[in-house]
Amino acid sequence: MRRDWGPIVLGVALTLTFAILVGLGTLGPAGDADERSPAAQGPPTPPNWMRKLRAGEKPPQFVLFSFDGAGSHDHWRRVLPLAEKVNAHVTGFLSGIYLLPDERRGEYAGPGHEPGRASIGFGGSEQEVANRITDLNDAVAAGHEIGTHYNGHFCAGNEPSAERWSTAQWNDELDQFFGIVRDATTNGLLVAENTIKGGRTPCLEGDFGKLAPALTAHHLTYDASRTSEGIAWPRQRAGIWEFWVPVVRVPALGGKKVIMMDYNLWYSLNGAREEPARDNEFTAVTLDTYRAAYQAALNTNRAPLSVGTHFNDWSGGAFSAATEKFMSEVCVREQTVCTTYSQVIAWMKLQDPKVLARFRGLPAAQVT
Ligand SMILES: [Zn+2]
């Protein structure tokens, strides 16, 4: 058919395809569109904040939205256009087995577990996996980042849980993660292995001393699983950048300190039970917490703020609603940059080490 159409018609077809892609929000922010046109392909222009700070200049307030699991078609289809609209880039921490159709579940054996077992679902039907591959490809094409949430999601109570794994077991889990990703590339996945640079462990579990050598062995450069009291600058330990999940006071809980992640907030609010009458309240409480944490960092140490969530519909979608609302309001603010972990690492590498050390020396930002 192409042969009959000739180059002019093909050109029209490409233009139409491009227009449709832009319309679907599968390409980057509007500013990137020209660079990404079929006629002028090349690396995207670095954002204007990707530079060394001038003397005395404050760092941008980075906000790092991340989604653990990263397998929900419905959620990707909401987040991709929203992120494009507000010029945000996000990180999806992918559970590897979401790329393994149910009928192939036996190909995965979690460290210390029987083949085909996991604490989360596998990928579902072949069609569901194919949809997920499209979602991930669109995310990467729009400049979002894919990291790992490992595979089987074995947490305390489902032993041996990640907390107990040895370095050899972490290596095994990561070998299997990358094996599944590699296999999916034969089915069209366009997430290059060497673009996966970090991850978040299931339930934030794991002994860092045992995990770090496995991260290094797999060319991963960051972890986003440890907690910090307040909002603190990333630190390098054993060659791995640690991006902290902040523990903050939750105003609505009388200042009680909670790990600022969706599930932990839910658990603190009502023991993580479905309670439809309180869905709106939970959205408001979560949004207030995010806003207060952002303001604390902005006003003091300017440490990157991690907003770690899951693609979930817990409590009627209360927590996803809060995250999406927060993204829509914060990412368009002056001096604020919503971006990915690897981009913040690239920014940190451009800075004078002494300047970074001074930021790190500041007390962690606290919600008061
Ligand atoms: Zn998780």
GROMACS .gro file of C-alpha atoms and ligand atoms in nm:
model
  369
    1MET     CA    1   0.000   0.000   0.000
    2ARG     CA    2   0.277   0.241   0.086
    3ARG     CA    3   0.436   0.176  -0.254
    4ASP     CA    4   0.116   0.290  -0.427
    5TRP     CA    5   0.069   0.599  -0.211
    6GLY     CA    6   0.408   0.746  -0.299
    7PRO     CA    7   0.618   0.980  -0.088
    8ILE     CA    8   0.373   1.270  -0.074
    9VAL     CA    9   0.089   1.063   0.061
   10LEU     CA   10   0.328   0.892   0.299
   11GLY     CA   11   0.435   1.236   0.418
   12VAL     CA   12   0.073   1.327   0.483
   13ALA     CA   13   0.023   1.000   0.667
   14LEU     CA   14   0.325   1.067   0.889
   15THR     CA   15   0.201   1.419   0.960
   16LEU     CA   16  -0.139   1.279   1.051
   17THR     CA   17   0.017   1.018   1.275
   18PHE     CA   18   0.218   1.291   1.443
   19ALA     CA   19  -0.092   1.505   1.489
   20ILE     CA   20  -0.277   1.210   1.639
   21LEU     CA   21   0.012   1.136   1.875
   22VAL     CA   22   0.018   1.499   1.989
   23GLY     CA   23  -0.359   1.487   2.028
   24LEU     CA   24  -0.337   1.179   2.245
   25GLY     CA   25  -0.076   1.343   2.460
   26THR     CA   26   0.181   1.075   2.390
   27LEU     CA   27   0.459   1.316   2.308
   28GLY     CA   28   0.647   1.546   2.542
   29PRO     CA   29   0.551   1.893   2.655
   30ALA     CA   30   0.447   2.125   2.375
   31GLY     CA   31   0.793   2.279   2.372
   32ASP     CA   32   0.946   1.948   2.270
   33ALA     CA   33   0.713   1.887   1.982
   34ASP     CA   34   0.931   2.044   1.714
   35GLU     CA   35   1.236   1.845   1.816
   36ARG     CA   36   1.034   1.528   1.801
   37SER     CA   37   0.880   1.578   1.460
   38PRO     CA   38   0.973   1.317   1.201
   39ALA     CA   39   1.157   1.583   1.002
   40ALA     CA   40   1.388   1.694   1.281
   41GLN     CA   41   1.470   1.413   1.518
   42GLY     CA   42   1.742   1.458   1.771
   43PRO     CA   43   1.800   1.473   2.143
   44PRO     CA   44   1.550   1.698   2.324
   45THR     CA   45   1.683   2.037   2.432
   46PRO     CA   46   1.780   2.028   2.801
   47PRO     CA   47   1.536   2.219   3.022
   48ASN     CA   48   1.648   2.569   3.124
   49TRP     CA   49   1.698   2.466   3.487
   50MET     CA   50   1.952   2.199   3.392
   51ARG     CA   51   2.256   2.413   3.467
   52LYS     CA   52   2.499   2.506   3.738
   53LEU     CA   53   2.356   2.745   3.998
   54ARG     CA   54   2.494   3.097   4.001
   55ALA     CA   55   2.670   3.214   4.317
   56GLY     CA   56   2.415   3.249   4.596
   57GLU     CA   57   2.128   3.124   4.383
   58LYS     CA   58   1.874   2.891   4.544
   59PRO     CA   59   1.813   2.552   4.384
   60PRO     CA   60   1.484   2.486   4.210
   61GLN     CA   61   1.229   2.317   4.433
   62PHE     CA   62   1.231   1.970   4.279
   63VAL     CA   63   0.921   1.755   4.323
   64LEU     CA   64   0.962   1.387   4.239
   65PHE     CA   65   0.634   1.215   4.166
   66SER     CA   66   0.667   0.840   4.153
   67PHE     CA   67   0.422   0.559   4.104
   68ASP     CA   68   0.499   0.215   4.243
   69GLY     CA   69   0.388  -0.077   4.032
   70ALA     CA   70   0.331   0.145   3.728
   71GLY     CA   71   0.106  -0.115   3.570
   72SER     CA   72  -0.237   0.045   3.565
   73HIS     CA   73  -0.363   0.138   3.221
   74ASP     CA   74  -0.634   0.368   3.364
   75HIS     CA   75  -0.385   0.556   3.578
   76TRP     CA   76  -0.127   0.601   3.302
   77ARG     CA   77  -0.402   0.737   3.078
   78ARG     CA   78  -0.486   0.999   3.343
   79VAL     CA   79  -0.129   1.085   3.444
   80LEU     CA   80   0.023   1.116   3.095
   81PRO     CA   81  -0.199   1.400   2.971
   82LEU     CA   82  -0.196   1.569   3.312
   83ALA     CA   83   0.185   1.561   3.328
   84GLU     CA   84   0.208   1.699   2.977
   85LYS     CA   85  -0.032   1.980   3.062
   86VAL     CA   86   0.166   2.092   3.367
   87ASN     CA   87   0.511   2.017   3.223
   88ALA     CA   88   0.587   1.742   3.474
   89HIS     CA   89   0.802   1.437   3.433
   90VAL     CA   90   0.739   1.144   3.663
   91THR     CA   91   0.895   0.812   3.752
   92GLY     CA   92   0.714   0.480   3.724
   93PHE     CA   93   0.863   0.206   3.943
   94LEU     CA   94   0.759  -0.099   3.749
   95SER     CA   95   0.676  -0.434   3.908
   96GLY     CA   96   0.843  -0.665   3.659
   97ILE     CA   97   0.582  -0.940   3.675
   98TYR     CA   98   0.321  -0.699   3.539
   99LEU     CA   99   0.489  -0.775   3.205
  100LEU     CA  100   0.448  -1.150   3.253
  101PRO     CA  101   0.106  -1.280   3.141
  102ASP     CA  102  -0.069  -1.499   3.402
  103GLU     CA  103  -0.018  -1.810   3.194
  104ARG     CA  104   0.361  -1.759   3.216
  105ARG     CA  105   0.369  -1.694   3.592
  106GLY     CA  106   0.576  -2.006   3.650
  107GLU     CA  107   0.873  -1.835   3.484
  108TYR     CA  108   0.921  -1.618   3.794
  109ALA     CA  109   1.044  -1.758   4.123
  110GLY     CA  110   1.096  -1.497   4.396
  111PRO     CA  111   1.402  -1.548   4.617
  112GLY     CA  112   1.308  -1.813   4.870
  113HIS     CA  113   0.964  -1.865   4.712
  114GLU     CA  114   0.799  -2.122   4.488
  115PRO     CA  115   0.773  -2.049   4.113
  116GLY     CA  116   0.457  -1.862   4.012
  117ARG     CA  117   0.404  -1.707   4.356
  118ALA     CA  118   0.384  -1.336   4.433
  119SER     CA  119   0.213  -1.096   4.674
  120ILE     CA  120   0.069  -0.900   4.382
  121GLY     CA  121  -0.101  -1.011   4.063
  122PHE     CA  122   0.088  -1.111   3.751
  123GLY     CA  123   0.032  -0.935   3.417
  124GLY     CA  124  -0.314  -1.072   3.335
  125SER     CA  125  -0.399  -1.158   2.977
  126GLU     CA  126  -0.165  -1.114   2.682
  127GLN     CA  127  -0.380  -0.819   2.574
  128GLU     CA  128  -0.344  -0.653   2.914
  129VAL     CA  129   0.033  -0.693   2.894
  130ALA     CA  130   0.031  -0.550   2.542
  131ASN     CA  131  -0.165  -0.245   2.665
  132ARG     CA  132   0.082  -0.200   2.947
  133ILE     CA  133   0.372  -0.210   2.701
  134THR     CA  134   0.204   0.068   2.503
  135ASP     CA  135   0.156   0.273   2.821
  136LEU     CA  136   0.521   0.233   2.918
  137ASN     CA  137   0.638   0.319   2.567
  138ASP     CA  138   0.426   0.632   2.565
  139ALA     CA  139   0.558   0.730   2.907
  140VAL     CA  140   0.918   0.695   2.799
  141ALA     CA  141   0.854   0.880   2.471
  142ALA     CA  142   0.715   1.171   2.675
  143GLY     CA  143   1.031   1.189   2.885
  144HIS     CA  144   0.913   1.000   3.193
  145GLU     CA  145   1.142   0.755   3.366
  146ILE     CA  146   1.097   0.387   3.440
  147GLY     CA  147   1.264   0.235   3.745
  148THR     CA  148   1.210  -0.092   3.926
  149HIS     CA  149   0.968  -0.190   4.203
  150TYR     CA  150   1.124  -0.538   4.172
  151ASN     CA  151   0.890  -0.833   4.109
  152GLY     CA  152   0.701  -1.035   4.366
  153HIS     CA  153   0.643  -0.761   4.629
  154PHE     CA  154   0.722  -0.989   4.922
  155CYS     CA  155   0.678  -0.787   5.243
  156ALA     CA  156   0.679  -0.878   5.613
  157GLY     CA  157   0.448  -1.173   5.672
  158ASN     CA  158   0.518  -1.327   5.336
  159GLU     CA  159   0.853  -1.479   5.422
  160PRO     CA  160   1.123  -1.467   5.324
  161SER     CA  161   1.033  -1.102   5.271
  162ALA     CA  162   1.260  -0.845   5.111
  163GLU     CA  163   1.374  -0.736   5.457
  164ARG     CA  164   1.557  -1.066   5.496
  165TRP     CA  165   1.707  -1.103   5.151
  166SER     CA  166   2.080  -1.147   5.106
  167THR     CA  167   2.279  -0.973   4.834
  168ALA     CA  168   2.260  -1.294   4.629
  169GLN     CA  169   1.880  -1.290   4.661
  170TRP     CA  170   1.859  -0.923   4.558
  171ASN     CA  171   2.080  -1.008   4.261
  172ASP     CA  172   1.846  -1.294   4.172
  173GLU     CA  173   1.540  -1.066   4.196
  174LEU     CA  174   1.706  -0.801   3.977
  175ASP     CA  175   1.833  -1.060   3.727
  176GLN     CA  176   1.474  -1.177   3.689
  177PHE     CA  177   1.342  -0.820   3.664
  178PHE     CA  178   1.580  -0.734   3.382
  179GLY     CA  179   1.517  -1.071   3.218
  180ILE     CA  180   1.143  -0.999   3.207
  181VAL     CA  181   1.205  -0.648   3.070
  182ARG     CA  182   1.443  -0.785   2.805
  183ASP     CA  183   1.189  -1.048   2.706
  184ALA     CA  184   0.917  -0.780   2.676
  185THR     CA  185   1.133  -0.586   2.432
  186THR     CA  186   1.080  -0.874   2.189
  187ASN     CA  187   0.708  -0.792   2.224
  188GLY     CA  188   0.757  -0.424   2.149
  189LEU     CA  189   0.862  -0.273   2.481
  190LEU     CA  190   1.081   0.031   2.415
  191VAL     CA  191   1.217   0.073   2.767
  192ALA     CA  192   1.591   0.030   2.720
  193GLU     CA  193   1.752  -0.163   3.003
  194ASN     CA  194   2.025   0.097   3.044
  195THR     CA  195   1.765   0.369   3.114
  196ILE     CA  196   1.650   0.187   3.429
  197LYS     CA  197   1.873   0.349   3.690
  198GLY     CA  198   1.708   0.293   4.025
  199GLY     CA  199   1.416   0.162   4.221
  200ARG     CA  200   1.196   0.142   4.526
  201THR     CA  201   1.183  -0.177   4.726
  202PRO     CA  202   0.848  -0.339   4.815
  203CYS     CA  203   0.705  -0.181   5.132
  204LEU     CA  204   1.037   0.009   5.160
  205GLU     CA  205   1.185  -0.312   5.300
  206GLY     CA  206   1.539  -0.437   5.265
  207ASP     CA  207   1.877  -0.413   5.435
  208PHE     CA  208   2.058  -0.138   5.245
  209GLY     CA  209   2.398  -0.297   5.310
  210LYS     CA  210   2.281  -0.610   5.132
  211LEU     CA  211   2.085  -0.431   4.860
  212ALA     CA  212   2.353  -0.180   4.755
  213PRO     CA  213   2.600  -0.429   4.601
  214ALA     CA  214   2.317  -0.580   4.395
  215LEU     CA  215   2.216  -0.234   4.271
  216THR     CA  216   2.574  -0.163   4.168
  217ALA     CA  217   2.606  -0.500   3.996
  218HIS     CA  218   2.302  -0.407   3.786
  219HIS     CA  219   2.431  -0.057   3.702
  220LEU     CA  220   2.164   0.107   3.913
  221THR     CA  221   2.264   0.441   4.065
  222TYR     CA  222   1.985   0.531   4.305
  223ASP     CA  223   1.744   0.394   4.560
  224ALA     CA  224   1.423   0.563   4.671
  225SER     CA  225   1.328   0.338   4.962
  226ARG     CA  226   1.480   0.473   5.283
  227THR     CA  227   1.301   0.718   5.506
  228SER     CA  228   1.429   1.044   5.651
  229GLU     CA  229   1.298   1.260   5.936
  230GLY     CA  230   1.169   1.552   5.735
  231ILE     CA  231   1.262   1.644   5.380
  232ALA     CA  232   1.635   1.594   5.327
  233TRP     CA  233   1.880   1.619   5.037
  234PRO     CA  234   1.984   1.294   4.867
  235ARG     CA  235   2.308   1.138   4.986
  236GLN     CA  236   2.544   0.898   4.821
  237ARG     CA  237   2.615   0.581   5.017
  238ALA     CA  238   2.815   0.287   4.887
  239GLY     CA  239   2.807   0.456   4.549
  240ILE     CA  240   2.425   0.473   4.543
  241TRP     CA  241   2.224   0.795   4.561
  242GLU     CA  242   1.963   0.770   4.835
  243PHE     CA  243   1.649   0.973   4.766
  244TRP     CA  244   1.463   0.977   5.094
  245VAL     CA  245   1.096   0.912   5.149
  246PRO     CA  246   1.016   1.183   5.403
  247VAL     CA  247   0.851   1.123   5.738
  248VAL     CA  248   0.640   1.429   5.808
  249ARG     CA  249   0.388   1.562   6.054
  250VAL     CA  250   0.034   1.527   5.924
  251PRO     CA  251  -0.160   1.838   6.026
  252ALA     CA  252  -0.496   1.656   6.029
  253LEU     CA  253  -0.363   1.388   6.265
  254GLY     CA  254  -0.264   1.639   6.528
  255GLY     CA  255   0.092   1.650   6.403
  256LYS     CA  256   0.152   1.275   6.420
  257LYS     CA  257   0.452   1.177   6.205
  258VAL     CA  258   0.382   0.948   5.911
  259ILE     CA  259   0.584   0.815   5.619
  260MET     CA  260   0.463   1.037   5.337
  261MET     CA  261   0.333   0.767   5.103
  262ASP     CA  262  -0.026   0.696   5.010
  263TYR     CA  263  -0.062   0.361   5.186
  264ASN     CA  264   0.104   0.482   5.504
  265LEU     CA  265  -0.125   0.785   5.516
  266TRP     CA  266  -0.428   0.563   5.463
  267TYR     CA  267  -0.314   0.325   5.737
  268SER     CA  268  -0.268   0.616   5.977
  269LEU     CA  269  -0.608   0.760   5.893
  270ASN     CA  270  -0.826   0.452   5.946
  271GLY     CA  271  -0.614   0.138   5.934
  272ALA     CA  272  -0.637   0.129   5.554
  273ARG     CA  273  -1.005   0.031   5.540
  274GLU     CA  274  -1.254   0.121   5.272
  275GLU     CA  275  -1.480   0.380   5.430
  276PRO     CA  276  -1.656   0.561   5.144
  277ALA     CA  277  -1.803   0.834   5.364
  278ARG     CA  278  -1.450   0.954   5.435
  279ASP     CA  279  -1.302   0.945   5.082
  280ASN     CA  280  -1.319   1.322   5.032
  281GLU     CA  281  -1.176   1.385   5.375
  282PHE     CA  282  -0.880   1.157   5.296
  283THR     CA  283  -0.813   1.343   4.973
  284ALA     CA  284  -0.811   1.673   5.160
  285VAL     CA  285  -0.585   1.544   5.438
  286THR     CA  286  -0.337   1.400   5.188
  287LEU     CA  287  -0.336   1.714   4.977
  288ASP     CA  288  -0.279   1.929   5.286
  289THR     CA  289   0.013   1.708   5.384
  290TYR     CA  290   0.174   1.736   5.040
  291ARG     CA  291   0.125   2.113   5.038
  292ALA     CA  292   0.273   2.155   5.385
  293ALA     CA  293   0.575   1.939   5.300
  294TYR     CA  294   0.634   2.133   4.979
  295GLN     CA  295   0.611   2.467   5.159
  296ALA     CA  296   0.850   2.349   5.431
  297ALA     CA  297   1.115   2.249   5.176
  298LEU     CA  298   1.061   2.558   4.961
  299ASN     CA  299   1.101   2.790   5.259
  300THR     CA  300   1.407   2.624   5.409
  301ASN     CA  301   1.653   2.372   5.261
  302ARG     CA  302   1.499   2.326   4.915
  303ALA     CA  303   1.555   1.951   4.932
  304PRO     CA  304   1.386   1.754   4.652
  305LEU     CA  305   1.043   1.642   4.769
  306SER     CA  306   0.953   1.279   4.696
  307VAL     CA  307   0.582   1.218   4.649
  308GLY     CA  308   0.577   0.840   4.645
  309THR     CA  309   0.245   0.682   4.558
  310HIS     CA  310   0.094   0.380   4.390
  311PHE     CA  311  -0.136   0.357   4.094
  312ASN     CA  312  -0.433   0.264   4.311
  313ASP     CA  313  -0.800   0.324   4.374
  314TRP     CA  314  -0.782   0.288   4.749
  315SER     CA  315  -1.059   0.460   4.939
  316GLY     CA  316  -1.245   0.536   4.621
  317GLY     CA  317  -0.934   0.679   4.456
  318ALA     CA  318  -0.893   0.937   4.735
  319PHE     CA  319  -0.513   0.920   4.730
  320SER     CA  320  -0.472   0.925   4.353
  321ALA     CA  321  -0.702   1.227   4.344
  322ALA     CA  322  -0.481   1.408   4.596
  323THR     CA  323  -0.166   1.327   4.399
  324GLU     CA  324  -0.316   1.444   4.070
  325LYS     CA  325  -0.449   1.763   4.227
  326PHE     CA  326  -0.114   1.835   4.387
  327MET     CA  327   0.066   1.773   4.059
  328SER     CA  328  -0.165   2.007   3.874
  329GLU     CA  329  -0.112   2.291   4.121
  330VAL     CA  330   0.253   2.258   4.217
  331CYS     CA  331   0.431   2.179   3.889
  332VAL     CA  332   0.328   2.508   3.728
  333ARG     CA  333   0.468   2.720   4.011
  334GLU     CA  334   0.773   2.939   3.968
  335GLN     CA  335   1.102   2.794   4.092
  336THR     CA  336   0.941   2.450   4.096
  337VAL     CA  337   1.048   2.160   3.877
  338CYS     CA  338   0.858   1.830   3.866
  339THR     CA  339   1.104   1.582   3.727
  340THR     CA  340   1.256   1.237   3.758
  341TYR     CA  341   1.523   1.092   3.982
  342SER     CA  342   1.782   1.058   3.706
  343GLN     CA  343   1.728   1.420   3.603
  344VAL     CA  344   1.793   1.540   3.958
  345ILE     CA  345   2.110   1.328   3.967
  346ALA     CA  346   2.217   1.492   3.638
  347TRP     CA  347   2.146   1.834   3.791
  348MET     CA  348   2.343   1.752   4.106
  349LYS     CA  349   2.641   1.649   3.893
  350LEU     CA  350   2.648   1.998   3.741
  351GLN     CA  351   2.677   2.167   4.080
  352ASP     CA  352   2.982   2.269   4.276
  353PRO     CA  353   3.026   1.985   4.529
  354LYS     CA  354   3.082   2.241   4.804
  355VAL     CA  355   2.748   2.405   4.729
  356LEU     CA  356   2.571   2.069   4.741
  357ALA     CA  357   2.748   1.983   5.065
  358ARG     CA  358   2.619   2.306   5.215
  359PHE     CA  359   2.259   2.218   5.120
  360ARG     CA  360   2.303   1.873   5.265
  361GLY     CA  361   2.431   2.028   5.585
  362LEU     CA  362   2.110   2.222   5.638
  363PRO     CA  363   1.857   2.070   5.880
  364ALA     CA  364   1.588   1.861   5.709
  365ALA     CA  365   1.274   2.061   5.633
  366GLN     CA  366   0.995   1.993   5.883
  367VAL     CA  367   0.623   2.034   5.861
  368THR     CA  368   0.532   2.234   6.170
  369ZN      ZN  369   0.462  -0.133   4.642
   0.00000   0.00000   0.00000
